GROMACS .gro file of C-alpha atoms in nm:
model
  368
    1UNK     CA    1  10.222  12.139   9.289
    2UNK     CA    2   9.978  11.958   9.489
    3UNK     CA    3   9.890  11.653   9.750
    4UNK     CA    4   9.640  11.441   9.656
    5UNK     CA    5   9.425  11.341   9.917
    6UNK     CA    6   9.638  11.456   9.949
    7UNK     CA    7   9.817  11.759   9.819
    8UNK     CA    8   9.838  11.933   9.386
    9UNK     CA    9  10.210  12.182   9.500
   10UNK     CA   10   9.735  12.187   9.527
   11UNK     CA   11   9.502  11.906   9.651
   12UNK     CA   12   9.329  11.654   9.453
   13UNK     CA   13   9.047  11.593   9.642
   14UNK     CA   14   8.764  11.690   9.427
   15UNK     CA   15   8.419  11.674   9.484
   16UNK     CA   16   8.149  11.475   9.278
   17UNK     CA   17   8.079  11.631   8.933
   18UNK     CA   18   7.777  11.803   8.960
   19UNK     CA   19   7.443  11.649   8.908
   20UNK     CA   20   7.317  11.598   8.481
   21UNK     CA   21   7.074  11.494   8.307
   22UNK     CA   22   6.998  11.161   8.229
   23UNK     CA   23   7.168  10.855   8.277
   24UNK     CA   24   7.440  10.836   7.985
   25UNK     CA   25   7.560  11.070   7.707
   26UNK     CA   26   7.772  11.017   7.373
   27UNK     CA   27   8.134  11.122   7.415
   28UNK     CA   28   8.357  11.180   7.084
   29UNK     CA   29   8.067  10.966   6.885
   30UNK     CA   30   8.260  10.632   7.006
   31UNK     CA   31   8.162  10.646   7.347
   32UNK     CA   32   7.885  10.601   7.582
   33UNK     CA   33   7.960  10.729   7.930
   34UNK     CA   34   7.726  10.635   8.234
   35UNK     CA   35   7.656  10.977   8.417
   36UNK     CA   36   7.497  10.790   8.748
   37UNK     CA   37   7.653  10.838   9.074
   38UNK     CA   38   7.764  10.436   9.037
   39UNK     CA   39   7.915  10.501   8.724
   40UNK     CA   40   8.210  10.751   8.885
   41UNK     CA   41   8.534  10.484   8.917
   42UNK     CA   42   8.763  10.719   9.094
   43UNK     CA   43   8.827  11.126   9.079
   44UNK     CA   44   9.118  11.394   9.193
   45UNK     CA   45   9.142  11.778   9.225
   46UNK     CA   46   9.134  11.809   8.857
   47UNK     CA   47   8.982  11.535   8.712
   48UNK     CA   48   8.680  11.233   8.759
   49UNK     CA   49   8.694  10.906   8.583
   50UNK     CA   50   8.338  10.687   8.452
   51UNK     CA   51   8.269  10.372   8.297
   52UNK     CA   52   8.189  10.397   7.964
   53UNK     CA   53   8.138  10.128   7.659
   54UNK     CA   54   8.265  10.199   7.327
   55UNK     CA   55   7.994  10.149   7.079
   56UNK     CA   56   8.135   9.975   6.767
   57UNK     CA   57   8.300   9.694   6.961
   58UNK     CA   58   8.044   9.685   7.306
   59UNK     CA   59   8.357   9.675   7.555
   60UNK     CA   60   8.382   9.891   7.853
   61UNK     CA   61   8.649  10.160   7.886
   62UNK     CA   62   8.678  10.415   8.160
   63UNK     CA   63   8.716  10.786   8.036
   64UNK     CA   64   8.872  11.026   8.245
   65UNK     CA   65   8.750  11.382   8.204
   66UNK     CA   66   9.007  11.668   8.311
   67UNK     CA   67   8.799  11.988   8.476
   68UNK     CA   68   8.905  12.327   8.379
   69UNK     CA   69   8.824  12.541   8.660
   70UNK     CA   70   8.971  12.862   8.484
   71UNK     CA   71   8.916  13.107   8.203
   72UNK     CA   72   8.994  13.028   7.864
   73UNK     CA   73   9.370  13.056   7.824
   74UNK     CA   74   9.407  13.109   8.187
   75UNK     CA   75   9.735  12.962   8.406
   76UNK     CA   76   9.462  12.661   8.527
   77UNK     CA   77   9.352  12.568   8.168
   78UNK     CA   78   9.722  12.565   8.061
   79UNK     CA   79   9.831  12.386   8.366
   80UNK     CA   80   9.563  12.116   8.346
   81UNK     CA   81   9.648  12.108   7.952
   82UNK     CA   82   9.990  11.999   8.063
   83UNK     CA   83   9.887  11.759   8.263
   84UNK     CA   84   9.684  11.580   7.949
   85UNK     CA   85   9.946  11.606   7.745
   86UNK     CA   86  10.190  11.493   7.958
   87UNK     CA   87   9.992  11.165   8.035
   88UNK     CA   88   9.916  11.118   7.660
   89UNK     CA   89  10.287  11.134   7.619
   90UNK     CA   90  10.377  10.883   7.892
   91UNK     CA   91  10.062  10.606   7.825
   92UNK     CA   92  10.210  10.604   7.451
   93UNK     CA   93  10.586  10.588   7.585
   94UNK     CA   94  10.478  10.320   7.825
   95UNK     CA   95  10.310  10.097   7.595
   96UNK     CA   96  10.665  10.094   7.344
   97UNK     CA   97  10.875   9.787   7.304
   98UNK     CA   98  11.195   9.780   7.626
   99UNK     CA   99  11.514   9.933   7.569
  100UNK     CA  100  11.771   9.885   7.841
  101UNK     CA  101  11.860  10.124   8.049
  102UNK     CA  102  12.267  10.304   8.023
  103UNK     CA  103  12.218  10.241   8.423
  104UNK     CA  104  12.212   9.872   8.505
  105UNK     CA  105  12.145   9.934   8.840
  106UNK     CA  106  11.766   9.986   8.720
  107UNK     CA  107  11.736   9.686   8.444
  108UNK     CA  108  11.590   9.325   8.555
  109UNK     CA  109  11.554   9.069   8.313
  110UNK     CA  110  11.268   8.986   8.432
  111UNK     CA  111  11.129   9.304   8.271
  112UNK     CA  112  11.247   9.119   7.897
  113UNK     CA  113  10.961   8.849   7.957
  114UNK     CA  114  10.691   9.122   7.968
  115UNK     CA  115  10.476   9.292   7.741
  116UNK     CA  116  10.463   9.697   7.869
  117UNK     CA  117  10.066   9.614   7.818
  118UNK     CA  118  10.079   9.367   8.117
  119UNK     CA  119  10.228   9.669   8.351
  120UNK     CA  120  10.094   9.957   8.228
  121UNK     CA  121   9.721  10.076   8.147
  122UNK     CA  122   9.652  10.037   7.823
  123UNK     CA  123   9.576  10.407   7.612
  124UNK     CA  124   9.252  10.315   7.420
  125UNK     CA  125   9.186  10.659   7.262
  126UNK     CA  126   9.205  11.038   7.372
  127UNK     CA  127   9.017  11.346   7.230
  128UNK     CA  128   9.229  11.570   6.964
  129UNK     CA  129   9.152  11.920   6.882
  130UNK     CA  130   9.114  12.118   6.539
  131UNK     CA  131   9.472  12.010   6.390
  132UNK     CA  132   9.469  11.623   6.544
  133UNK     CA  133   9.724  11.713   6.834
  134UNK     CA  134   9.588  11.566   7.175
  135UNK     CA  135   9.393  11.914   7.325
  136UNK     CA  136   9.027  12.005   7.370
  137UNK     CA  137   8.780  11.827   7.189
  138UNK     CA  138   8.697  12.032   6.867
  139UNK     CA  139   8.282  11.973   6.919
  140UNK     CA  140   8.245  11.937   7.311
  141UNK     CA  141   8.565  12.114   7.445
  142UNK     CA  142   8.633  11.880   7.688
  143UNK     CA  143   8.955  11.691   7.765
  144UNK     CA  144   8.930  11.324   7.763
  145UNK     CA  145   9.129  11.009   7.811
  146UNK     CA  146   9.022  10.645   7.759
  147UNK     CA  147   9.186  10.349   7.897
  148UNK     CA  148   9.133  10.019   7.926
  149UNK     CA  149   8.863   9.943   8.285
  150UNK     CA  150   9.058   9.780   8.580
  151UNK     CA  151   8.897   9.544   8.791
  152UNK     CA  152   8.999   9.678   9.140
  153UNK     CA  153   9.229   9.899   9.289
  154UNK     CA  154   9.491   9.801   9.581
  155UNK     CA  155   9.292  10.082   9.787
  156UNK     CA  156   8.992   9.866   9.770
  157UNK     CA  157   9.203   9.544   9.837
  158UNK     CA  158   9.290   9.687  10.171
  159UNK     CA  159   8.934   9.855  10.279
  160UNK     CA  160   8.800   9.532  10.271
  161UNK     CA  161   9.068   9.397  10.466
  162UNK     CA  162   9.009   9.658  10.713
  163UNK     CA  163   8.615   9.579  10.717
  164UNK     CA  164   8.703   9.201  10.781
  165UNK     CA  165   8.618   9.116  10.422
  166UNK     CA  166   8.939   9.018  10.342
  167UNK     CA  167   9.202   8.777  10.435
  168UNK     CA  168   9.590   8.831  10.232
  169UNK     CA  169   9.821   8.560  10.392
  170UNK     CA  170  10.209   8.635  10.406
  171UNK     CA  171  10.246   8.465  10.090
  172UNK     CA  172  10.021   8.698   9.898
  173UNK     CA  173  10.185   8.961  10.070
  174UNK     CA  174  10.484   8.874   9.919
  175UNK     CA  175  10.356   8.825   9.590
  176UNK     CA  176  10.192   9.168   9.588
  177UNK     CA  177  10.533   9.318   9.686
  178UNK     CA  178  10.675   9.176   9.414
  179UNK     CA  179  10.429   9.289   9.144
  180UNK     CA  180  10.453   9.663   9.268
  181UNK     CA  181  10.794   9.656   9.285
  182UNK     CA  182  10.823   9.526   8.939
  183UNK     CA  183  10.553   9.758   8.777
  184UNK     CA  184  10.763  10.054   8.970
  185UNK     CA  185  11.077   9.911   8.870
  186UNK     CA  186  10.953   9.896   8.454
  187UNK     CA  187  10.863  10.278   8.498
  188UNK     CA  188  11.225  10.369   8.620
  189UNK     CA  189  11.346  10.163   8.358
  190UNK     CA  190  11.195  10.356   8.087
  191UNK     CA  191  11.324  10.679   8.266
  192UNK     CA  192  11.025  10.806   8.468
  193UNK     CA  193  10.950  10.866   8.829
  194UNK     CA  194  10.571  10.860   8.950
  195UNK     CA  195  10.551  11.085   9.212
  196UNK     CA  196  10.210  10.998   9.349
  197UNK     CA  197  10.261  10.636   9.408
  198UNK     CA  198   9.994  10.475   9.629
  199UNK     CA  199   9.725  10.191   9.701
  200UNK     CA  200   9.488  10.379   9.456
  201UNK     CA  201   9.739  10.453   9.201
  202UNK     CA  202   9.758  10.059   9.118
  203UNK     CA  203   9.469   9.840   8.941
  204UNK     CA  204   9.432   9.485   8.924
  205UNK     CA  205   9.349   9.437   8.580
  206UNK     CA  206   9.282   9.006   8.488
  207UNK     CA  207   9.536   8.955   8.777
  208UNK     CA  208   9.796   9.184   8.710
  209UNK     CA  209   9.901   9.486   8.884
  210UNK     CA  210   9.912   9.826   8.662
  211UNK     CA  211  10.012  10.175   8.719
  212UNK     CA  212   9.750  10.452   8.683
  213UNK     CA  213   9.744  10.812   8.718
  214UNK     CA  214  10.075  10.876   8.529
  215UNK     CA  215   9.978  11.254   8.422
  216UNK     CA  216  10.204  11.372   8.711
  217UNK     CA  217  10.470  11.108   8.560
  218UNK     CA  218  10.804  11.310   8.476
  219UNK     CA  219  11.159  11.211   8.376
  220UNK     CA  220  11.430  11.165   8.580
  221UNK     CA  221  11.636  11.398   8.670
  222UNK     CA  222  11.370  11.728   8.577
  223UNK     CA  223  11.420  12.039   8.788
  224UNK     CA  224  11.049  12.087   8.979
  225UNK     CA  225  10.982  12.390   9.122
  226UNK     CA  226  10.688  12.471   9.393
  227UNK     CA  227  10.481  12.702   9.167
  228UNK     CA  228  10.470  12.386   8.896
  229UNK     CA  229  10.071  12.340   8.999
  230UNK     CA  230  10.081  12.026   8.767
  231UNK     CA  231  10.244  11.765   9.008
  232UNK     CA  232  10.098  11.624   9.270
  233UNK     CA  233  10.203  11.430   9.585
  234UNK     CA  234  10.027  11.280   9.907
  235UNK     CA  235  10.179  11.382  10.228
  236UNK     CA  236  10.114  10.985  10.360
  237UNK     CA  237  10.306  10.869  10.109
  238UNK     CA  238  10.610  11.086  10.007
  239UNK     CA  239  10.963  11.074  10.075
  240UNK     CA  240  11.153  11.230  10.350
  241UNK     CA  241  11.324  11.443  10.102
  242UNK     CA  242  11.004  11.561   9.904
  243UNK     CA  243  10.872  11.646  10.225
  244UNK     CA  244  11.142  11.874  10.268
  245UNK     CA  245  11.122  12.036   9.927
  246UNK     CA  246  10.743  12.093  10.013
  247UNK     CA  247  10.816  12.275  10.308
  248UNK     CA  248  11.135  12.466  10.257
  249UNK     CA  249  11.151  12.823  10.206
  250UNK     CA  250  11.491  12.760   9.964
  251UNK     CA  251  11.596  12.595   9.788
  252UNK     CA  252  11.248  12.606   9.603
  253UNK     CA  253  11.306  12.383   9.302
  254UNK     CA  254  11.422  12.003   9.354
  255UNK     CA  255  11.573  11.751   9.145
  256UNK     CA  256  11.344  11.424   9.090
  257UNK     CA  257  11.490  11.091   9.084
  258UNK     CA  258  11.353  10.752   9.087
  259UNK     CA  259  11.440  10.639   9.492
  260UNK     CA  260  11.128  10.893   9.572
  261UNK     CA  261  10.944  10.648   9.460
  262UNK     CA  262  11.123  10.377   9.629
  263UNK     CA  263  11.017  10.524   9.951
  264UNK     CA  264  10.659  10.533   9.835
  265UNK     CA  265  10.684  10.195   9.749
  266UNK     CA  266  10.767  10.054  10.085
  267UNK     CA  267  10.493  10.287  10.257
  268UNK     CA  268  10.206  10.088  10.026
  269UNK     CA  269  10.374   9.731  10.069
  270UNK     CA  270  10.357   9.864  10.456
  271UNK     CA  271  10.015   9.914  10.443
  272UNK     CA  272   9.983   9.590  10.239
  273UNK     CA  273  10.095   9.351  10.509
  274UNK     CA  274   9.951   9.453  10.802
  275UNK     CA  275   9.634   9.733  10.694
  276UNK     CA  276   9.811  10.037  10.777
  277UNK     CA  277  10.155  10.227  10.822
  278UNK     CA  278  10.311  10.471  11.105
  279UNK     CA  279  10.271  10.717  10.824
  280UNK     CA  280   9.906  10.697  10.827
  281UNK     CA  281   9.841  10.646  11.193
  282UNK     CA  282  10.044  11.001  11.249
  283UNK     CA  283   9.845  11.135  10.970
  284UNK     CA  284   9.513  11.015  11.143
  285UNK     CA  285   9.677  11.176  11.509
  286UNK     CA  286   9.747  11.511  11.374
  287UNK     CA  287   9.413  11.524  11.192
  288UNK     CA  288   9.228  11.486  11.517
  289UNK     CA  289   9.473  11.770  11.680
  290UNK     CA  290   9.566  12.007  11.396
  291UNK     CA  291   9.238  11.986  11.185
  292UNK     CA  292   9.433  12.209  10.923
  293UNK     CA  293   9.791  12.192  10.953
  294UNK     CA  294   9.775  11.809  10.956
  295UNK     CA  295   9.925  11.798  10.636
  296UNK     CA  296  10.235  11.988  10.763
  297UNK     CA  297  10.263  11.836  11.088
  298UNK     CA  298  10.349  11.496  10.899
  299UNK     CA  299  10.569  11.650  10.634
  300UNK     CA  300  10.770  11.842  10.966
  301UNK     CA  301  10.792  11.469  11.118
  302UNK     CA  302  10.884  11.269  10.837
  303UNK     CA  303  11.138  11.556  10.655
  304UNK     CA  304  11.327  11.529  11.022
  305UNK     CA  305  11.410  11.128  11.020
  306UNK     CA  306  11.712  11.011  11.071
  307UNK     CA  307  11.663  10.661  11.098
  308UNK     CA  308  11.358  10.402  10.965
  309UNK     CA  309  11.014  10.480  11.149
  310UNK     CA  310  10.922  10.222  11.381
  311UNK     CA  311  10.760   9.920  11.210
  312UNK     CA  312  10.692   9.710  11.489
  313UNK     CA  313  10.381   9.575  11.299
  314UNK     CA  314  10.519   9.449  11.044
  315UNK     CA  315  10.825   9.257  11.290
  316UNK     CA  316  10.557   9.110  11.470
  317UNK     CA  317  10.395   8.924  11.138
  318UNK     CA  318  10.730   8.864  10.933
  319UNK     CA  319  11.063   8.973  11.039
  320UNK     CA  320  11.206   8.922  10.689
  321UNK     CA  321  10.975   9.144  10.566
  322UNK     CA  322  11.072   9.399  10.812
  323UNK     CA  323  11.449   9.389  10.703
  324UNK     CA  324  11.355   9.445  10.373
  325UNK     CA  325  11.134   9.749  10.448
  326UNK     CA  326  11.387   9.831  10.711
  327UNK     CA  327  11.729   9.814  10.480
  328UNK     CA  328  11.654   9.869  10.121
  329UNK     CA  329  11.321  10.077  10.120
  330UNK     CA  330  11.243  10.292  10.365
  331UNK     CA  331  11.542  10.444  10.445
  332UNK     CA  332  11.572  10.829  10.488
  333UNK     CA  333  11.902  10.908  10.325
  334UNK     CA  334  11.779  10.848   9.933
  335UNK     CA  335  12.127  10.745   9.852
  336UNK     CA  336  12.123  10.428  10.022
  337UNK     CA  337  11.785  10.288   9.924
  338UNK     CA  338  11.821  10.036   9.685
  339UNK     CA  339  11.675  10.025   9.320
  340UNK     CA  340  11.358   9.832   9.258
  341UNK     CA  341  11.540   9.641   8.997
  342UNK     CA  342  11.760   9.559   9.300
  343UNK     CA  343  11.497   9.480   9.459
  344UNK     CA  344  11.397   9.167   9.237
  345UNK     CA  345  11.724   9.031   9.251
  346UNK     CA  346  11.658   8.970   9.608
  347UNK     CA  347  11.657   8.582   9.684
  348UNK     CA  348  11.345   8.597   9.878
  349UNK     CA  349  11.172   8.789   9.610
  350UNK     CA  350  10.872   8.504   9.496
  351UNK     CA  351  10.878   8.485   9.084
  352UNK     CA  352  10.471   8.497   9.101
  353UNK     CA  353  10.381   8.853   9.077
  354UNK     CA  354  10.009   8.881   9.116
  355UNK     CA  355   9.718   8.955   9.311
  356UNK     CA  356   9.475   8.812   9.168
  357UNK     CA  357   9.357   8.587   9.454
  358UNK     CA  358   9.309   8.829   9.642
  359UNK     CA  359   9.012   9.014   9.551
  360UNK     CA  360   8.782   9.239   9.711
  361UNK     CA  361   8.410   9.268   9.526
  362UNK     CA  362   8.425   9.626   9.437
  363UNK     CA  363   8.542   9.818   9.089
  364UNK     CA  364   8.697  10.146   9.096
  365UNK     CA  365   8.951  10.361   8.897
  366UNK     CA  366   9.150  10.652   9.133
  367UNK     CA  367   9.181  10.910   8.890
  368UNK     CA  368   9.432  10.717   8.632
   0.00000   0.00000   0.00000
């Protein structure tokens, strides 16, 4: 397991692929992927996404390569196997018609009016081996996944804001809050908890918010354990009680269940309305002091709350917002956050979910 950017139960931050040849190359005959430096949308510990177009129809697609850093057969290549496989299996599972959850306490109806293709990334194609199961590609060995290309990430929403390139006014603020919640809220509806949720796990694709980077996507209520190096967290975003899982010396296995993400959810719309949270100003803190046990320091701090952190921030620009945050999000004992689907029932929630107006001028892809 691991945090990305973060920490894989290992970390996902993974350096630039090394330098080739030329400026494009044909991948699986239907593809041609840009190999410049500009071409690189987004990568993690394990994998780097590119812009590619796919040749019989001229329409860009990003293709997200999985590295295998061990031997044939080894405990890597199988791990990062699992991790293909697993977000083959989810990108087709998200993409099927609704069914309603047995637990109404995750169901919206809102959810009813929407195609899974307006939440979700859409799967475009994926390389098969030898006997047509999704594996290694049978001519190139190499593990690929093409999706459709997102315009822009939140991440990049909220760099520019940070550079003074970008204004979001309360309203868009909560409009954004809105379309995570909902996009978050579909997922535990169809019986999966993310994980990894943050800024540049959702795209803006034509306006609408997606989810990306589902290949550490797992049902609810799976056992984890620590030595399962195909999960991966960040440390800035995680719950109180992950945190404590990540650092405990027993139990070493942990039950996953949808209000993880909850908490993660309130950290990004945090960081949404006002550029940054207490999470990641502590995280900044204990970089400067503990250049190497940052990571630890912060899970230490936020495994011990009792009570919500300190959002002064947010109080200061919109004290509704702040309840919110304050009573149905981020609050440390899991069993009294509310459900996302709860969350739209919520008379302030706006019935606009989008971001589309606001827009920074950049194009990138995390590591879907």
């Amino acid at each position: 397991m691991g945090n990305s950017g973060g920490s894989r139960l290992h970390s996902t931050s993974l350096e630039i692929a090394d330098v080739q040849c030329g400026t494009s190359v044909v991948v699986m005959g239907r593809y041609l992927m840009g190999l410049r430096r500009e071409d690189v949308l987004g990568h993690g510990h394990s994998s780097i996404v590119r812009r590619a177009v796919q040749l019989d129809t001229s329409v860009e697609v990003a293709i997200k390569i999985y590295r295998t850093h061990g031997e044939p057969g080894s405990r890597e290549e199988r791990s990062i196997l699992r991790m293909f496989r697993r977000q083959i299996d989810v990108l087709q599972e998200l993409q099927r018609p609704w069914w309603r959850p047995p637990n109404t306490r995750f169901w919206h109806p809102t959810m009813a009016g929407k195609e899974p293709s307006e939440l979700f990334l859409k799967l475009v194609d994926y390389s098969k081996d030898a006997s047509g199961c999704a594996g290694m590609d049978s001519k190139e060995r190499s593990l690929y996944v093409i999706t459709e290309l997102a315009d822009y990430s939140l991440q990049d929403m909220l760099r520019a804001r940070r550079r003074g390139e970008l204004e979001i006014s309360k309203d868009q603020v909560w409009s954004g809050a809105a379309a995570i919640i909902l996009v978050v809220a579909a997922l535990h509806a169809k019986g999966l908890v993310h994980l990894d949720l943050k800024p540049s796990n959702l795209m803006v694709c034509g306006g609408r918010l997606k989810l990306i980077d589902v290949d550490g996507c797992v049902a609810a209520n799976t056992v984890l354990w620590k030595e399962d190096t195909s999960i991966s967290y960040t440390p800035v975003y995680c719950s109180p009680e992950w945190a404590r899982f990540v650092l405990s010396e027993s139990p070493v296995q942990v039950k996953v269940a949808p209000c993880m993400d909850v908490w993660s959810v309130g950290v990004t719309i945090w960081e949404l309305a006002v550029g940054h949270s207490v999470m990641s100003l502590q995280h900044d803190g204990l970089v400067a002091i503990h250049s190497r046990g940052a990571h630890r320091h912060l899970l230490k701090w936020l495994g011990g709350l009792e009570s919500p952190p300190s959002m002064d921030s947010v109080a200061a620009v919109d004290p509704e917002l702040h309840v919110f945050l304050r009573d149905w999000l981020l609050v440390p004992d899991c069993s009294l956050r509310r459900t996302l689907a709860e969350c739209l029932c919520r008379p302030v929630m706006p019935s606009s979910q989008s971001l589309q107006s606001a827009r920074p001028s950049v194009t990138t892809q995390s590591s879907m």
